[in-house]
Amino acid sequence: MQISPSEVKIPVVGPTPSPQSIGEGLCFSDGRRKVDYVLVFQRRRHSSIRSHASTSVSHDRLSIVSNGNFPPSVGSDAAAGRGGAILGGEASVGEVFMELGGAGGNEPTDPADNEMRLIRQEFEANLLEAGLEIERDRELKTHGPSFTRLHAPWPVLCREAEFLKIKVPTKTVRSQKMNQPFQPKVPHQDHERTKFLSHYTHLYTHTHTHTHTHTHTLLCLPWLYSAFYKYQPIDLVRKYFGEKIGLYFAWLGVYTQLLIPASIVGIIVFFFGVATVETDIPSQEMCNESLNFTMCPLCDGVCDFWHLSTACGTARASHLFDNPATVFFAIFMSLWAVLFLEHWKRRQISLSFSWDLTGIEEDEEHPRPKYENILLQKRQRKQKNKKKKKKNEVGKKRNLLMTNLSCFLFLFCSQFGLTFSAVFGVIIYRITVSALMAMSPDPETKSNVRVTVTATAVIINLVVILILDEIYGAVALWLTELEIPKTETDFEERLILKAFLLKFMNAYAPIFYVAFFKGRFAGRPGNYVYVFNDYRMEECAPGGCLIELCIQLSIIMLGKQLIQNNIFEIGIPKLKKLVRAIKDKGSAEKKSEQERPPQQWNLDYALAPFEGLTPEYMEMIIQFGFVSLFVASFPLAPLFALLNNVIEIRLDAKKFVTELRRPVAVRAKDIGIWYNILSGMGKFSVIINAFVISFTSDFIPRLVYQYMFSQTGTMHGFIDHTLSYFNVSNFKPGTAPQNSEHGDIIVCRYKDYREPPWSPDAYMFSKQYWCVLAARLAFVIVFQNLVMFLSLVVAWVIPDTPKTIMEQLKREKKLLVDVFLREEKEKFHVECPHWLNGCLCVVPPCTDCSPDKVI
Amino acid sequence: MQISPSEVKIPVVGPTPSPQSIGEGLCFSDGRRKVDYVLVFQRRRHSSIRSHASTSVSHDRLSIVSNGNFPPSVGSDAAAGRGGAILGGEASVGEVFMELGGAGGNEPTDPADNEMRLIRQEFEANLLEAGLEIERDRELKTHGPSFTRLHAPWPVLCREAEFLKIKVPTKTVRSQKMNQPFQPKVPHQDHERTKFLSHYTHLYTHTHTHTHTHTHTLLCLPWLYSAFYKYQPIDLVRKYFGEKIGLYFAWLGVYTQLLIPASIVGIIVFFFGVATVETDIPSQEMCNESLNFTMCPLCDGVCDFWHLSTACGTARASHLFDNPATVFFAIFMSLWAVLFLEHWKRRQISLSFSWDLTGIEEDEEHPRPKYENILLQKRQRKQKNKKKKKKNEVGKKRNLLMTNLSCFLFLFCSQFGLTFSAVFGVIIYRITVSALMAMSPDPETKSNVRVTVTATAVIINLVVILILDEIYGAVALWLTELEIPKTETDFEERLILKAFLLKFMNAYAPIFYVAFFKGRFAGRPGNYVYVFNDYRMEECAPGGCLIELCIQLSIIMLGKQLIQNNIFEIGIPKLKKLVRAIKDKGSAEKKSEQERPPQQWNLDYALAPFEGLTPEYMEMIIQFGFVSLFVASFPLAPLFALLNNVIEIRLDAKKFVTELRRPVAVRAKDIGIWYNILSGMGKFSVIINAFVISFTSDFIPRLVYQYMFSQTGTMHGFIDHTLSYFNVSNFKPGTAPQNSEHGDIIVCRYKDYREPPWSPDAYMFSKQYWCVLAARLAFVIVFQNLVMFLSLVVAWVIPDTPKTIMEQLKREKKLLVDVFLREEKEKFHVECPHWLNGCLCVVPPCTDCSPDKVI
């Protein structure tokens, strides 16, 4: 189909910016041509053999759009700009320089400074060929950063816009502002919600000046300094940072927004627990001193028998989180996760429509420079080795592959091992310290055993997690480099998957331990399980493991967020900046020739480079895990997450706008592999929550007691029912309490479903045990399948494409058909329905133009 | 982006067919213009008030492509052809006539013959306006069918091809024929695997002559009469019948092909059972007469105690299907279902690429004529009622809606009720007949009780299923009509969903009963459950319910397929044809004026109309259910399905080619809602198979016995362990055997895990019961989650788009870029990389044309 450009009226935005609006620092010396991109290379003062060249942006992608295949020869490798234009949106010159300067350094013969200069010259020649215009610094410095400014003229922008199929707005449709009070104050909102007809005409809107001056006029006000309850100005974020970063903030916004209902329901569930704690019969029974359950000692020898009523506090605390409302909340949160994903899908489709991303095709990506480099090195080595025997070479190749694979497996296993040994180490710490403290003669120490041990252990856990988190990040990167992925996207996906698996394991391993394993391998009185022959395996608190899980979860979640937000995200960059500033100052003192005021690019170069979105996403995904995976044990998790995110958005925004160099805008039509990870976690959370409710909480044993064993049909007698009997004469020698204050005790009680000492199968699991187990398992099956079914229904009921978008698409299509029909009529001159004075005439002769026929 | 048509070279296929190749009967009287479509209307001899007009095709869709909005006035309703062309591919004239003649008949004033003629004339005038050419019968008949032939000239075809964005082949890529022996012999294969560049140029390939002469030259040979192991000529099927039917046969082919490995594994599993039946300890123990288990009587009073060894046969038969290999097979089949769906996805993408369906957009569909009609009637009624009170009207409207909704709910519930009562009826039949036969004094009758009852009951079940199947089909249609869906697609989806739910319930309800409910509510000796106060609930055979499930499944599956294939699909159409032939003969005898030899359209009109693909899909989907849902109990199901399908494909092909009027080709890019149904069944099958293995088969009790209760760690003593004791003195009065041949019996045995009479909790569920139950439930959880995880992995590992397609898409894109670059160069005259003598020159001046730069 052909639409001539004249067919559609376009509001052409002139390519020449007015000098006064931009300021002198952002233009070429002629004061007219805008600086769109800045290249930097660093000359070392002491002429080291490894000349280090660096650029303003380090994580860009290589994208020469015009021709797909990369030249195989060495010479034209540097000529990456060959045959194509480098566009601000996906430019990649940075990495090429990096390769030639930095990573290429491990070649046998280091290129001399002269050689580097030649390569740079060739590179710049290619940029000129591609139609870009270049301006260099006037003075020739012998060291320090040198800046090369690029300007992309209008025809080049047009040509690239064609390649990227950027569409032209034809009609502005203002959306209904029902939620006006939540909208950020953005100066010009007319560019929002534009409609696009087709991409056969030219317009290029993105310009990439590597500067932050625009920011403080436009983006800071509505984004950074707006009230916390306002929406983010996502369209502006996208306009300034590109689609990829825009999508991140849009996603973060949707996630935070949806955390609000989850928090509210979580608070209600918590307060339901608070309100019913007084009427809860099991905790009443536990606190009832007259019932007088004498419990078996918690450690061998030194520990005495104890009364259950002393654990009254934890029992009451447990009830706050472990009450029937929790089951409802777990189902709610599983559906919430589905709802969140569906909602995000809709938002993404809305955004890709209004940001004109629908037509984006998966471009054939260029190989990463590093990949090319390694390939090149291999080829060179191969040529050298050609003189050697061929057989040897094949063997070597296979060897290399095997080494890589086995290396990878070995490392992965050892990482898992590391996590587990960290968890196990903390367990050992807990066991030994509590044993030692219990042996202490000081009664003060004794009474604080549990609190002290739990608190210190969780803090140790937290520190270990934070340290391992950093290590695992580095390990994932190293492992991915070993695999030598071909393209940047491939690299990113592999890295994310690895880092996610490692960090997920790291963050959740201790929580999984408390939820599903703690206290389950402790054995029973008279037959305890011992670690290192001396220390008994730890048991849960008498109130149940759920309260411990709750503490663990809240401390790790809060601690991780606070420490990572404050120290890692704010503190360390500030420190780095300080170090850089001191360094620069030192060099400036020694050479005072820099008299001119610093240009904008000098200032921008002093900022920290953009490190990619992976850490930001990762942090949020791990948080999503806290919110979804174990939400059954900690209904306040969504609230904590919400509070964190409201701050997080502002901190991230501030970082992006004021502390980082402006990232190169990258187009993306979705959040990529993160969606899959989120969806996978949502699915995983269903089964985890099912197990938490049925195995960690007391929900099922209570139900079973009430409907199967209770004589009265009430919960009275539940505590007695859950405690088994132990005949103290069955203690192994030396494990009975040495000095008991409780007088003559014949039987003590312990929490388990086992046969009493007077049964023929003494201390075997009782019928109740199997009965409760069957009920727990049945609950898991019912819960999992019910929630999965409901999730399917929710996902099926919510259409992926919002209705408004559907309607806009319809309208767009109608426009297209109209244009087409007009053209067709002219072409074939058949007596078909035709256009006359803006009317569609159906019956010839058409002279009347009734109003309902006007188009 | 603009590509002028001259840019791409197209092999233009001329629109004028050579007369001799097509034959006189298929052209207009000028012998040149091809007949593309035939309209029929039937004049009644006796001029009834309801003039019945019918057309050759009854299930066509209304599609006036050029202008989206339908005229709201009555007059132009008939002018459905207004402002657009009716294309063979989606033409719809049939229904419009139908509406005006048949369905419109319930209007208060029936249009007279004259009025009908006027409406037809207006309709035909609109066809002419749209550019179509019309030829009518020369003689004017007073009764019988009248034929109006249509011819679509080349410009009209081109215009519509533009609308449908039909692409032009630019390059032929022959696929590697690795599987040559399985390929059907198709005369011209060059049209396969063509590559398409863009749709901005004209070509229209589909022509719709309503005839079958082409068929016997082209389609019959490779499709109908090829050996069973050959692939179907899908491309030819699509060329002749359109994409929708082509996709059906492609899907059927993929399904049948994938049944082959499933059948093979099923046979291996079955033979594993055959091979191990002799070494299976539990069946040995059951057959061992020396063990001498005296079982409690199977009915009250008249039945005697019996020896377990008499059930030896069923125990051995059970082992054929219930052995450890079945567990593996169930996992295998769940993954197979995922694999099948993934494979189909790939095939669908391949097909939509080679059939040029990738660009199809969801067209805004026109409302169904029936919907329009109902709307029209309502509007008319409204205008009449305007004189009446407004309030009354609103109330009525709401009433109507409520009536519809409640009617729908009531009917759905009653359908479910009907199915359940049918199942229950058969149960009652079985219970009463076995009770009556057991009371019979004839020993011959007594010994055959079980066989007779089971066989007759299953056959009754089968008959009920077949009858209800037809009823439910009609009910689903009726319910959907009540909902008045707006578009044809909407109508079809609602109908399919309803019909599927009803037929699924119908086919599987008795199987579900046997698998999960039979024998579980029978009670225990001394406390049986009675139906109607007299009859004991039925129990499973002593060999377990699995063997009964197996019998039920095989008879229903085989019977349904044989009877539906032979009687419903072949017999009834034949009968209908016969009836039609006799009728026509009768009318021909009375009026012998028809002397001329019948035209091709006369012959074609005598064929049965095409009724849509829904019944064909439905049959296969129900079969898929047999193959996937209960495969754990019947490993031979895939084999039976395979055998059925090999025949089915040929029968369907024969039916479509020789017995039905040629359906109007409909474009479709996928199999629509059927995919969702298949995917849902695949998911459902995982949990069903988990339950069959853990609850219906003896797999879990055996494992539990071997690893928890067996003294020796072997299976010896398993049968004894599964039988509980009953003290005969505990029989309720009158239920003990009246005349026992077994002498003095104190305790008898029954299959259950209950406490023995001497236990304090006599006849309560024992610890073993809960233990086995917990193990069963644990197995369900493990199985379900394992299989779901594996399914995710399988779906993740298999890419949706085949590699070859990806490569072709890349090549296509490269072509596009080349064309674009050339054009750009001419447009902007910038010194960017340019084309010279077929070389891409990167450095000016470009005079050398090295070979590696040639494009």
Tab-separated table of C-alpha atoms in Angstrom, chain A residues 171-176 190 192-195 808 811:
chain	number	residue	atom	x	y	z
A	171	LYS	CA	-4.344	13.581	16.021
A	172	THR	CA	-4.169	14.435	19.676
A	173	VAL	CA	-6.592	12.687	21.934
A	174	ARG	CA	-6.663	13.986	25.468
A	175	SER	CA	-7.480	11.306	27.956
A	176	GLN	CA	-10.173	11.893	30.508
A	190	ASP	CA	-0.300	17.725	24.735
A	192	GLU	CA	0.730	12.590	25.567
A	193	ARG	CA	-1.832	10.237	24.090
A	194	THR	CA	-1.098	11.093	20.516
A	195	LYS	CA	-2.437	8.923	17.781
A	808	GLN	CA	-8.047	3.776	19.127
A	811	ARG	CA	-10.188	4.372	14.612
